[in-house]
Amino acid sequence: MKTLKGISGSKGYASGTAVVKRDAPAVPQRYEVTDHAAEEERFRKARGVCEARFSELEERAARDIGPDEAEIFGAYRMILDDDAFFQKALSRSQSESVNIEYAIYEECRGVAAMFEGMDDPYLKERGADIENVCGEVIGCLSGAGGDFTIEANSVSDVIIVARDLTPAETVKMDKSRIRGLVTERGGTTSHTVILAKALGIPAIIGVEGLLGEVSGRERIIVDAYGGTVQIDPDEATFREFVEKSEREKKLNREYSLSAGKPAQTIDGFHIDVLVNTGDADSIKSFDAEKCDGIGLLRTEFVYMGRPDYPDEDAQYEVYGDIARRASGKEVIIRTLDIGGDKQLAYMDIPKEDNPFLGYRAIRLCLDRPEVFHTQLRAILRASAHGGVKVMFPMIVTAEELRQAKECVERAKESLRGDGLAFNENIAVGIMVETPAAALLSDQLAEEADFFSIGSNDLIQYVTVSDRMNERVQYLYDSCNLSVLRAIRMVAASATKRGIPWGICGEVASDELLLPVWVALGVTELSVAPSQAGKIKHLIGRIDKAKITAAVERLFDMRSIQDVKDSLGSLQGELSKG
Amino acid sequence: MFTANATIKNPTGLHARPAAQLVALCKKFSSDLQITDASGNKFDPKSIISVLSAGIKQGSDVQVTATGADEDDAGGQIVGFINGLAE
């Protein structure tokens, strides 16, 4: 048994079988090697590991899928067994004093190119086989390799173990089998965490040395309350864990009962709890009975995985469908937030040194009015079917908001011309996710119909710390006083003007901070669908009048730790009832 | 040294399964083996990559060469295998 510590990204308990994702870079690292005998030995070992892996996959495929699939792995083994080929790589490694994975990469490139140049379609494909086999060997040598999603789909209770997960990978996996995620990297708002929260499964991130300890197929216990991962637990530990997670399940059933009811504090303040969505999976599973609507509909997914911009009808189909399914409840549609870390080939966005401070989101939309116009028309048409509101991301000046609102008016005008239905009084709001918007919130409140605080970006921009960089995670903290004060400023501006304000970032579902949002008078919290019931349940245990003084004191504290300690004791009092 | 000629008769040539079977057979022998096609290109029948890259088609005449302790046994079996490939 081995225990590793990490940070809880999505709370919960899970156990299952480890499926390891090992990353292999496109081009392996090249470095000088002088001890050729040692290099040869390293190769021999890696080859043995790959051989065993192919044999196992061959057997499994024969048993679970069919003989044709099994044959692929037989062919892989034969390529792996090609001494003449690998001898060339070993000779290159020796003569050029270069590491063996790089030598294999070079040899493979030559052979693959030769096969690709052949006329015969059968032989053309063999180049890919050779590349796959070499990729496995190289991966093995550099501690990576293999398409884990295939393996993940063949195990019943999967715990995914990875350095980090990309959005593409999370799409490929059969999510019904995944019980938990454990990664070495990633901050608390990484894709891994967002996926875990959307699926309602536990995730532990930032587990140092993880990939060195897990080779795959081990039994794993994930305690994402304490942030511990146990590899190969003994029987007693495992049984104790199972009991604990049973108790947890019971509590979750209570939360799920709360999801369908309105959320109200003990002293009668009502707060809407909505959900964030924005990918095909979570839209499909959206259930208007279990929340008060959609507080953030990200629209980027409509633009992804296609060769060109989606046209108005394609967009309208998506937005209109969700508006109807929300059966009159609020649906806040955020206009395209592309750029920064999210890029699309057909948009042809020039490469930037600093994409997070560059050409993105509303800046891009205002610069490409035809793209914006198409989306606004689609959103407006959807507003004919329910409580659709439109929201602009990344606003930093009032001029931008005015310009974007003019675009909405133009879209309305053109729809009128075409005789298409829409809600004339559609609410137009903004994301408050930049320090600029927070500082200007008093003025912006006069021109926006609502505010939604995008805490993920706001924390990042206020504290100037990248949420993906684990070395600066200590700064990327929602309890950072600068962040809390920025939110208080936004809350005050909205309250003064009497417009609704909500939070749609990760902090909206942060149990510790919930009393702060309640005390500041939040009107809407938009959270991952799996969190809605719990947040409603917790709101019901808060007496706003009783906590307000304690929350006020937070804003004058002098350290993140002091804020956390106070919030901790406040939470302790609340859970006592 | 063993040397003999053989003709590939099966329609797909030295492809897929026949190629794999040839390699599996050749690996049993310790002798150095070589197959030379009609245009003089040589390939190593113990290497699947080499066999496939040769792209030997139906009707090709090839020369089998074996050098080593089990050269006669190897050469004989390889020629037998190639000539015996199914139509």
mmCIF file with all atom_site columns, N, CA and C in Angstrom, chain A residues 202-264:
data_model
loop_
_atom_site.group_PDB
_atom_site.id
_atom_site.type_symbol
_atom_site.label_atom_id
_atom_site.label_alt_id
_atom_site.label_comp_id
_atom_site.label_asym_id
_atom_site.label_entity_id
_atom_site.label_seq_id
_atom_site.pdbx_PDB_ins_code
_atom_site.Cartn_x
_atom_site.Cartn_y
_atom_site.Cartn_z
_atom_site.occupancy
_atom_site.B_iso_or_equiv
_atom_site.pdbx_formal_charge
_atom_site.auth_seq_id
_atom_site.auth_comp_id
_atom_site.auth_asym_id
_atom_site.auth_atom_id
_atom_site.pdbx_PDB_model_num
ATOM 1   N N  . PRO A 1 202 ? -15.156 12.405 -7.988  1.00 0.00 ? 202 PRO A N  1
ATOM 2   C CA . PRO A 1 202 ? -14.034 13.032 -7.298  1.00 0.00 ? 202 PRO A CA 1
ATOM 3   C C  . PRO A 1 202 ? -12.785 13.155 -8.164  1.00 0.00 ? 202 PRO A C  1
ATOM 4   N N  . ALA A 1 203 ? -11.998 14.170 -7.872  1.00 0.00 ? 203 ALA A N  1
ATOM 5   C CA . ALA A 1 203 ? -10.724 14.349 -8.565  1.00 0.00 ? 203 ALA A CA 1
ATOM 6   C C  . ALA A 1 203 ? -9.694  14.869 -7.592  1.00 0.00 ? 203 ALA A C  1
ATOM 7   N N  . ILE A 1 204 ? -8.492  14.343 -7.698  1.00 0.00 ? 204 ILE A N  1
ATOM 8   C CA . ILE A 1 204 ? -7.378  14.861 -6.920  1.00 0.00 ? 204 ILE A CA 1
ATOM 9   C C  . ILE A 1 204 ? -6.309  15.286 -7.910  1.00 0.00 ? 204 ILE A C  1
ATOM 10  N N  . ILE A 1 205 ? -5.828  16.518 -7.730  1.00 0.00 ? 205 ILE A N  1
ATOM 11  C CA . ILE A 1 205 ? -4.842  17.047 -8.660  1.00 0.00 ? 205 ILE A CA 1
ATOM 12  C C  . ILE A 1 205 ? -3.571  17.389 -7.905  1.00 0.00 ? 205 ILE A C  1
ATOM 13  N N  . GLY A 1 206 ? -2.529  17.686 -8.667  1.00 0.00 ? 206 GLY A N  1
ATOM 14  C CA . GLY A 1 206 ? -1.274  18.089 -8.045  1.00 0.00 ? 206 GLY A CA 1
ATOM 15  C C  . GLY A 1 206 ? -0.645  17.003 -7.189  1.00 0.00 ? 206 GLY A C  1
ATOM 16  N N  . VAL A 1 207 ? -0.808  15.740 -7.621  1.00 0.00 ? 207 VAL A N  1
ATOM 17  C CA . VAL A 1 207 ? -0.226  14.635 -6.856  1.00 0.00 ? 207 VAL A CA 1
ATOM 18  C C  . VAL A 1 207 ? 1.192   14.401 -7.360  1.00 0.00 ? 207 VAL A C  1
ATOM 19  N N  . GLU A 1 208 ? 2.155   14.837 -6.579  1.00 0.00 ? 208 GLU A N  1
ATOM 20  C CA . GLU A 1 208 ? 3.541   14.708 -7.015  1.00 0.00 ? 208 GLU A CA 1
ATOM 21  C C  . GLU A 1 208 ? 3.983   13.251 -7.025  1.00 0.00 ? 208 GLU A C  1
ATOM 22  N N  . GLY A 1 209 ? 4.738   12.890 -8.043  1.00 0.00 ? 209 GLY A N  1
ATOM 23  C CA . GLY A 1 209 ? 5.298   11.541 -8.121  1.00 0.00 ? 209 GLY A CA 1
ATOM 24  C C  . GLY A 1 209 ? 4.282   10.471 -8.467  1.00 0.00 ? 209 GLY A C  1
ATOM 25  N N  . LEU A 1 210 ? 3.101   10.896 -8.869  1.00 0.00 ? 210 LEU A N  1
ATOM 26  C CA . LEU A 1 210 ? 2.010   9.949  -9.148  1.00 0.00 ? 210 LEU A CA 1
ATOM 27  C C  . LEU A 1 210 ? 2.376   8.914  -10.206 1.00 0.00 ? 210 LEU A C  1
ATOM 28  N N  . LEU A 1 211 ? 2.860   9.392  -11.348 1.00 0.00 ? 211 LEU A N  1
ATOM 29  C CA . LEU A 1 211 ? 3.107   8.470  -12.458 1.00 0.00 ? 211 LEU A CA 1
ATOM 30  C C  . LEU A 1 211 ? 4.271   7.519  -12.169 1.00 0.00 ? 211 LEU A C  1
ATOM 31  N N  . GLY A 1 212 ? 5.107   7.899  -11.225 1.00 0.00 ? 212 GLY A N  1
ATOM 32  C CA . GLY A 1 212 ? 6.182   7.002  -10.828 1.00 0.00 ? 212 GLY A CA 1
ATOM 33  C C  . GLY A 1 212 ? 5.678   5.845  -9.977  1.00 0.00 ? 212 GLY A C  1
ATOM 34  N N  . GLU A 1 213 ? 4.548   6.037  -9.321  1.00 0.00 ? 213 GLU A N  1
ATOM 35  C CA . GLU A 1 213 ? 4.039   5.031  -8.390  1.00 0.00 ? 213 GLU A CA 1
ATOM 36  C C  . GLU A 1 213 ? 2.975   4.128  -9.008  1.00 0.00 ? 213 GLU A C  1
ATOM 37  N N  . VAL A 1 214 ? 2.277   4.631  -9.998  1.00 0.00 ? 214 VAL A N  1
ATOM 38  C CA . VAL A 1 214 ? 1.185   3.846  -10.574 1.00 0.00 ? 214 VAL A CA 1
ATOM 39  C C  . VAL A 1 214 ? 1.592   3.375  -11.964 1.00 0.00 ? 214 VAL A C  1
ATOM 40  N N  . SER A 1 215 ? 1.558   2.074  -12.181 1.00 0.00 ? 215 SER A N  1
ATOM 41  C CA . SER A 1 215 ? 1.922   1.611  -13.512 1.00 0.00 ? 215 SER A CA 1
ATOM 42  C C  . SER A 1 215 ? 0.685   1.202  -14.301 1.00 0.00 ? 215 SER A C  1
ATOM 43  N N  . GLY A 1 216 ? -0.448  1.074  -13.612 1.00 0.00 ? 216 GLY A N  1
ATOM 44  C CA . GLY A 1 216 ? -1.688  0.711  -14.295 1.00 0.00 ? 216 GLY A CA 1
ATOM 45  C C  . GLY A 1 216 ? -2.252  -0.573 -13.726 1.00 0.00 ? 216 GLY A C  1
ATOM 46  N N  . ARG A 1 217 ? -3.580  -0.649 -13.675 1.00 0.00 ? 217 ARG A N  1
ATOM 47  C CA . ARG A 1 217 ? -4.273  -1.854 -13.225 1.00 0.00 ? 217 ARG A CA 1
ATOM 48  C C  . ARG A 1 217 ? -4.260  -2.061 -11.717 1.00 0.00 ? 217 ARG A C  1
ATOM 49  N N  . GLU A 1 218 ? -3.656  -1.191 -10.954 1.00 0.00 ? 218 GLU A N  1
ATOM 50  C CA . GLU A 1 218 ? -3.715  -1.333 -9.503  1.00 0.00 ? 218 GLU A CA 1
ATOM 51  C C  . GLU A 1 218 ? -5.099  -0.934 -9.005  1.00 0.00 ? 218 GLU A C  1
ATOM 52  N N  . ARG A 1 219 ? -5.447  -1.422 -7.842  1.00 0.00 ? 219 ARG A N  1
ATOM 53  C CA . ARG A 1 219 ? -6.659  -0.930 -7.192  1.00 0.00 ? 219 ARG A CA 1
ATOM 54  C C  . ARG A 1 219 ? -6.297  0.409  -6.547  1.00 0.00 ? 219 ARG A C  1
ATOM 55  N N  . ILE A 1 220 ? -7.177  1.386  -6.712  1.00 0.00 ? 220 ILE A N  1
ATOM 56  C CA . ILE A 1 220 ? -6.876  2.727  -6.205  1.00 0.00 ? 220 ILE A CA 1
ATOM 57  C C  . ILE A 1 220 ? -8.056  3.252  -5.399  1.00 0.00 ? 220 ILE A C  1
ATOM 58  N N  . ILE A 1 221 ? -7.726  3.888  -4.278  1.00 0.00 ? 221 ILE A N  1
ATOM 59  C CA . ILE A 1 221 ? -8.742  4.544  -3.464  1.00 0.00 ? 221 ILE A CA 1
ATOM 60  C C  . ILE A 1 221 ? -8.524  6.044  -3.584  1.00 0.00 ? 221 ILE A C  1
ATOM 61  N N  . VAL A 1 222 ? -9.589  6.761  -3.901  1.00 0.00 ? 222 VAL A N  1
ATOM 62  C CA . VAL A 1 222 ? -9.483  8.215  -4.041  1.00 0.00 ? 222 VAL A CA 1
ATOM 63  C C  . VAL A 1 222 ? -10.315 8.858  -2.936  1.00 0.00 ? 222 VAL A C  1
ATOM 64  N N  . ASP A 1 223 ? -9.643  9.545  -2.029  1.00 0.00 ? 223 ASP A N  1
ATOM 65  C CA . ASP A 1 223 ? -10.357 10.301 -1.007  1.00 0.00 ? 223 ASP A CA 1
ATOM 66  C C  . ASP A 1 223 ? -10.173 11.776 -1.344  1.00 0.00 ? 223 ASP A C  1
ATOM 67  N N  . ALA A 1 224 ? -11.115 12.319 -2.092  1.00 0.00 ? 224 ALA A N  1
ATOM 68  C CA . ALA A 1 224 ? -10.974 13.698 -2.556  1.00 0.00 ? 224 ALA A CA 1
ATOM 69  C C  . ALA A 1 224 ? -11.558 14.694 -1.548  1.00 0.00 ? 224 ALA A C  1
ATOM 70  N N  . TYR A 1 225 ? -11.788 14.245 -0.329  1.00 0.00 ? 225 TYR A N  1
ATOM 71  C CA . TYR A 1 225 ? -12.050 15.204 0.752   1.00 0.00 ? 225 TYR A CA 1
ATOM 72  C C  . TYR A 1 225 ? -10.714 15.556 1.373   1.00 0.00 ? 225 TYR A C  1
ATOM 73  N N  . GLY A 1 226 ? -9.975  14.520 1.711   1.00 0.00 ? 226 GLY A N  1
ATOM 74  C CA . GLY A 1 226 ? -8.661  14.744 2.313   1.00 0.00 ? 226 GLY A CA 1
ATOM 75  C C  . GLY A 1 226 ? -7.575  14.934 1.273   1.00 0.00 ? 226 GLY A C  1
ATOM 76  N N  . GLY A 1 227 ? -7.861  14.634 0.011   1.00 0.00 ? 227 GLY A N  1
ATOM 77  C CA . GLY A 1 227 ? -6.846  14.771 -1.023  1.00 0.00 ? 227 GLY A CA 1
ATOM 78  C C  . GLY A 1 227 ? -5.807  13.664 -1.014  1.00 0.00 ? 227 GLY A C  1
ATOM 79  N N  . THR A 1 228 ? -6.210  12.456 -0.615  1.00 0.00 ? 228 THR A N  1
ATOM 80  C CA . THR A 1 228 ? -5.239  11.363 -0.621  1.00 0.00 ? 228 THR A CA 1
ATOM 81  C C  . THR A 1 228 ? -5.614  10.286 -1.633  1.00 0.00 ? 228 THR A C  1
ATOM 82  N N  . VAL A 1 229 ? -4.570  9.697  -2.180  1.00 0.00 ? 229 VAL A N  1
ATOM 83  C CA . VAL A 1 229 ? -4.716  8.604  -3.141  1.00 0.00 ? 229 VAL A CA 1
ATOM 84  C C  . VAL A 1 229 ? -3.999  7.403  -2.544  1.00 0.00 ? 229 VAL A C  1
ATOM 85  N N  . GLN A 1 230 ? -4.701  6.275  -2.453  1.00 0.00 ? 230 GLN A N  1
ATOM 86  C CA . GLN A 1 230 ? -4.038  5.077  -1.947  1.00 0.00 ? 230 GLN A CA 1
ATOM 87  C C  . GLN A 1 230 ? -3.944  4.039  -3.053  1.00 0.00 ? 230 GLN A C  1
ATOM 88  N N  . ILE A 1 231 ? -2.735  3.544  -3.232  1.00 0.00 ? 231 ILE A N  1
ATOM 89  C CA . ILE A 1 231 ? -2.489  2.576  -4.292  1.00 0.00 ? 231 ILE A CA 1
ATOM 90  C C  . ILE A 1 231 ? -2.343  1.202  -3.647  1.00 0.00 ? 231 ILE A C  1
ATOM 91  N N  . ASP A 1 232 ? -3.020  0.214  -4.189  1.00 0.00 ? 232 ASP A N  1
ATOM 92  C CA . ASP A 1 232 ? -3.019  -1.138 -3.630  1.00 0.00 ? 232 ASP A CA 1
ATOM 93  C C  . ASP A 1 232 ? -3.303  -1.159 -2.127  1.00 0.00 ? 232 ASP A C  1
ATOM 94  N N  . PRO A 1 233 ? -4.458  -0.674 -1.699  1.00 0.00 ? 233 PRO A N  1
ATOM 95  C CA . PRO A 1 233 ? -4.763  -0.665 -0.265  1.00 0.00 ? 233 PRO A CA 1
ATOM 96  C C  . PRO A 1 233 ? -4.960  -2.088 0.259   1.00 0.00 ? 233 PRO A C  1
ATOM 97  N N  . ASP A 1 234 ? -4.701  -2.294 1.560   1.00 0.00 ? 234 ASP A N  1
ATOM 98  C CA . ASP A 1 234 ? -4.958  -3.627 2.112   1.00 0.00 ? 234 ASP A CA 1
ATOM 99  C C  . ASP A 1 234 ? -6.461  -3.788 2.332   1.00 0.00 ? 234 ASP A C  1
ATOM 100 N N  . GLU A 1 235 ? -6.862  -4.999 2.606   1.00 0.00 ? 235 GLU A N  1
ATOM 101 C CA . GLU A 1 235 ? -8.284  -5.333 2.661   1.00 0.00 ? 235 GLU A CA 1
ATOM 102 C C  . GLU A 1 235 ? -9.030  -4.494 3.705   1.00 0.00 ? 235 GLU A C  1
ATOM 103 N N  . ALA A 1 236 ? -8.438  -4.353 4.904   1.00 0.00 ? 236 ALA A N  1
ATOM 104 C CA . ALA A 1 236 ? -9.099  -3.615 5.989   1.00 0.00 ? 236 ALA A CA 1
ATOM 105 C C  . ALA A 1 236 ? -9.319  -2.158 5.594   1.00 0.00 ? 236 ALA A C  1
ATOM 106 N N  . THR A 1 237 ? -8.288  -1.547 5.037   1.00 0.00 ? 237 THR A N  1
ATOM 107 C CA . THR A 1 237 ? -8.388  -0.152 4.606   1.00 0.00 ? 237 THR A CA 1
ATOM 108 C C  . THR A 1 237 ? -9.486  -0.011 3.566   1.00 0.00 ? 237 THR A C  1
ATOM 109 N N  . PHE A 1 238 ? -9.500  -0.966 2.659   1.00 0.00 ? 238 PHE A N  1
ATOM 110 C CA . PHE A 1 238 ? -10.469 -0.899 1.577   1.00 0.00 ? 238 PHE A CA 1
ATOM 111 C C  . PHE A 1 238 ? -11.896 -0.999 2.108   1.00 0.00 ? 238 PHE A C  1
ATOM 112 N N  . ARG A 1 239 ? -12.120 -1.939 3.054   1.00 0.00 ? 239 ARG A N  1
ATOM 113 C CA . ARG A 1 239 ? -13.470 -2.118 3.610   1.00 0.00 ? 239 ARG A CA 1
ATOM 114 C C  . ARG A 1 239 ? -13.933 -0.861 4.336   1.00 0.00 ? 239 ARG A C  1
ATOM 115 N N  . GLU A 1 240 ? -13.046 -0.311 5.125   1.00 0.00 ? 240 GLU A N  1
ATOM 116 C CA . GLU A 1 240 ? -13.349 0.913  5.883   1.00 0.00 ? 240 GLU A CA 1
ATOM 117 C C  . GLU A 1 240 ? -13.736 2.042  4.915   1.00 0.00 ? 240 GLU A C  1
ATOM 118 N N  . PHE A 1 241 ? -12.998 2.084  3.809   1.00 0.00 ? 241 PHE A N  1
ATOM 119 C CA . PHE A 1 241 ? -13.246 3.107  2.805   1.00 0.00 ? 241 PHE A CA 1
ATOM 120 C C  . PHE A 1 241 ? -14.631 2.945  2.173   1.00 0.00 ? 241 PHE A C  1
ATOM 121 N N  . VAL A 1 242 ? -14.976 1.716  1.893   1.00 0.00 ? 242 VAL A N  1
ATOM 122 C CA . VAL A 1 242 ? -16.270 1.450  1.269   1.00 0.00 ? 242 VAL A CA 1
ATOM 123 C C  . VAL A 1 242 ? -17.406 1.908  2.183   1.00 0.00 ? 242 VAL A C  1
ATOM 124 N N  . GLU A 1 243 ? -17.279 1.647  3.496   1.00 0.00 ? 243 GLU A N  1
ATOM 125 C CA . GLU A 1 243 ? -18.301 2.092  4.450   1.00 0.00 ? 243 GLU A CA 1
ATOM 126 C C  . GLU A 1 243 ? -18.430 3.611  4.441   1.00 0.00 ? 243 GLU A C  1
ATOM 127 N N  . LYS A 1 244 ? -17.269 4.250  4.450   1.00 0.00 ? 244 LYS A N  1
ATOM 128 C CA . LYS A 1 244 ? -17.262 5.713  4.461   1.00 0.00 ? 244 LYS A CA 1
ATOM 129 C C  . LYS A 1 244 ? -17.980 6.256  3.225   1.00 0.00 ? 244 LYS A C  1
ATOM 130 N N  . SER A 1 245 ? -17.696 5.652  2.096   1.00 0.00 ? 245 SER A N  1
ATOM 131 C CA . SER A 1 245 ? -18.307 6.198  0.879   1.00 0.00 ? 245 SER A CA 1
ATOM 132 C C  . SER A 1 245 ? -19.804 5.891  0.812   1.00 0.00 ? 245 SER A C  1
ATOM 133 N N  . GLU A 1 246 ? -20.239 4.833  1.495   1.00 0.00 ? 246 GLU A N  1
ATOM 134 C CA . GLU A 1 246 ? -21.684 4.563  1.580   1.00 0.00 ? 246 GLU A CA 1
ATOM 135 C C  . GLU A 1 246 ? -22.405 5.680  2.339   1.00 0.00 ? 246 GLU A C  1
ATOM 136 N N  . ARG A 1 247 ? -21.796 6.087  3.460   1.00 0.00 ? 247 ARG A N  1
ATOM 137 C CA . ARG A 1 247 ? -22.385 7.184  4.250   1.00 0.00 ? 247 ARG A CA 1
ATOM 138 C C  . ARG A 1 247 ? -22.480 8.442  3.398   1.00 0.00 ? 247 ARG A C  1
ATOM 139 N N  . GLU A 1 248 ? -21.425 8.666  2.627   1.00 0.00 ? 248 GLU A N  1
ATOM 140 C CA . GLU A 1 248 ? -21.353 9.827  1.748   1.00 0.00 ? 248 GLU A CA 1
ATOM 141 C C  . GLU A 1 248 ? -22.499 9.804  0.726   1.00 0.00 ? 248 GLU A C  1
ATOM 142 N N  . LYS A 1 249 ? -22.748 8.625  0.198   1.00 0.00 ? 249 LYS A N  1
ATOM 143 C CA . LYS A 1 249 ? -23.815 8.494  -0.798  1.00 0.00 ? 249 LYS A CA 1
ATOM 144 C C  . LYS A 1 249 ? -25.161 8.916  -0.216  1.00 0.00 ? 249 LYS A C  1
ATOM 145 N N  . LYS A 1 250 ? -25.367 8.568  1.057   1.00 0.00 ? 250 LYS A N  1
ATOM 146 C CA . LYS A 1 250 ? -26.627 8.911  1.713   1.00 0.00 ? 250 LYS A CA 1
ATOM 147 C C  . LYS A 1 250 ? -26.816 10.425 1.752   1.00 0.00 ? 250 LYS A C  1
ATOM 148 N N  . LEU A 1 251 ? -25.730 11.106 2.119   1.00 0.00 ? 251 LEU A N  1
ATOM 149 C CA . LEU A 1 251 ? -25.766 12.562 2.186   1.00 0.00 ? 251 LEU A CA 1
ATOM 150 C C  . LEU A 1 251 ? -26.085 13.144 0.801   1.00 0.00 ? 251 LEU A C  1
ATOM 151 N N  . ASN A 1 252 ? -25.480 12.541 -0.210  1.00 0.00 ? 252 ASN A N  1
ATOM 152 C CA . ASN A 1 252 ? -25.721 13.027 -1.568  1.00 0.00 ? 252 ASN A CA 1
ATOM 153 C C  . ASN A 1 252 ? -27.176 12.886 -1.986  1.00 0.00 ? 252 ASN A C  1
ATOM 154 N N  . ARG A 1 253 ? -27.822 11.861 -1.463  1.00 0.00 ? 253 ARG A N  1
ATOM 155 C CA . ARG A 1 253 ? -29.246 11.710 -1.775  1.00 0.00 ? 253 ARG A CA 1
ATOM 156 C C  . ARG A 1 253 ? -30.042 12.875 -1.189  1.00 0.00 ? 253 ARG A C  1
ATOM 157 N N  . GLU A 1 254 ? -29.627 13.312 0.009   1.00 0.00 ? 254 GLU A N  1
ATOM 158 C CA . GLU A 1 254 ? -30.285 14.489 0.605   1.00 0.00 ? 254 GLU A CA 1
ATOM 159 C C  . GLU A 1 254 ? -30.115 15.716 -0.289  1.00 0.00 ? 254 GLU A C  1
ATOM 160 N N  . TYR A 1 255 ? -28.877 15.888 -0.783  1.00 0.00 ? 255 TYR A N  1
ATOM 161 C CA . TYR A 1 255 ? -28.603 17.034 -1.645  1.00 0.00 ? 255 TYR A CA 1
ATOM 162 C C  . TYR A 1 255 ? -29.480 16.984 -2.881  1.00 0.00 ? 255 TYR A C  1
ATOM 163 N N  . SER A 1 256 ? -29.617 15.793 -3.413  1.00 0.00 ? 256 SER A N  1
ATOM 164 C CA . SER A 1 256 ? -30.359 15.712 -4.664  1.00 0.00 ? 256 SER A CA 1
ATOM 165 C C  . SER A 1 256 ? -31.834 16.049 -4.438  1.00 0.00 ? 256 SER A C  1
ATOM 166 N N  . LEU A 1 257 ? -32.326 15.815 -3.217  1.00 0.00 ? 257 LEU A N  1
ATOM 167 C CA . LEU A 1 257 ? -33.697 16.239 -2.898  1.00 0.00 ? 257 LEU A CA 1
ATOM 168 C C  . LEU A 1 257 ? -33.806 17.763 -2.878  1.00 0.00 ? 257 LEU A C  1
ATOM 169 N N  . SER A 1 258 ? -32.742 18.418 -2.364  1.00 0.00 ? 258 SER A N  1
ATOM 170 C CA . SER A 1 258 ? -32.756 19.885 -2.289  1.00 0.00 ? 258 SER A CA 1
ATOM 171 C C  . SER A 1 258 ? -32.743 20.521 -3.669  1.00 0.00 ? 258 SER A C  1
ATOM 172 N N  . ALA A 1 259 ? -32.147 19.812 -4.649  1.00 0.00 ? 259 ALA A N  1
ATOM 173 C CA . ALA A 1 259 ? -31.931 20.398 -5.977  1.00 0.00 ? 259 ALA A CA 1
ATOM 174 C C  . ALA A 1 259 ? -33.220 20.907 -6.614  1.00 0.00 ? 259 ALA A C  1
ATOM 175 N N  . GLY A 1 260 ? -34.307 20.200 -6.404  1.00 0.00 ? 260 GLY A N  1
ATOM 176 C CA . GLY A 1 260 ? -35.554 20.575 -7.054  1.00 0.00 ? 260 GLY A CA 1
ATOM 177 C C  . GLY A 1 260 ? -36.335 21.662 -6.337  1.00 0.00 ? 260 GLY A C  1
ATOM 178 N N  . LYS A 1 261 ? -35.877 22.027 -5.139  1.00 0.00 ? 261 LYS A N  1
ATOM 179 C CA . LYS A 1 261 ? -36.638 23.023 -4.359  1.00 0.00 ? 261 LYS A CA 1
ATOM 180 C C  . LYS A 1 261 ? -35.953 24.387 -4.413  1.00 0.00 ? 261 LYS A C  1
ATOM 181 N N  . PRO A 1 262 ? -36.704 25.462 -4.169  1.00 0.00 ? 262 PRO A N  1
ATOM 182 C CA . PRO A 1 262 ? -36.059 26.783 -4.142  1.00 0.00 ? 262 PRO A CA 1
ATOM 183 C C  . PRO A 1 262 ? -35.103 26.885 -2.954  1.00 0.00 ? 262 PRO A C  1
ATOM 184 N N  . ALA A 1 263 ? -34.016 27.645 -3.139  1.00 0.00 ? 263 ALA A N  1
ATOM 185 C CA . ALA A 1 263 ? -33.052 27.808 -2.051  1.00 0.00 ? 263 ALA A CA 1
ATOM 186 C C  . ALA A 1 263 ? -33.313 29.115 -1.316  1.00 0.00 ? 263 ALA A C  1
ATOM 187 N N  . GLN A 1 264 ? -33.366 29.007 -0.015  1.00 0.00 ? 264 GLN A N  1
ATOM 188 C CA . GLN A 1 264 ? -33.677 30.167 0.801   1.00 0.00 ? 264 GLN A CA 1
ATOM 189 C C  . GLN A 1 264 ? -32.893 30.074 2.108   1.00 0.00 ? 264 GLN A C  1
#
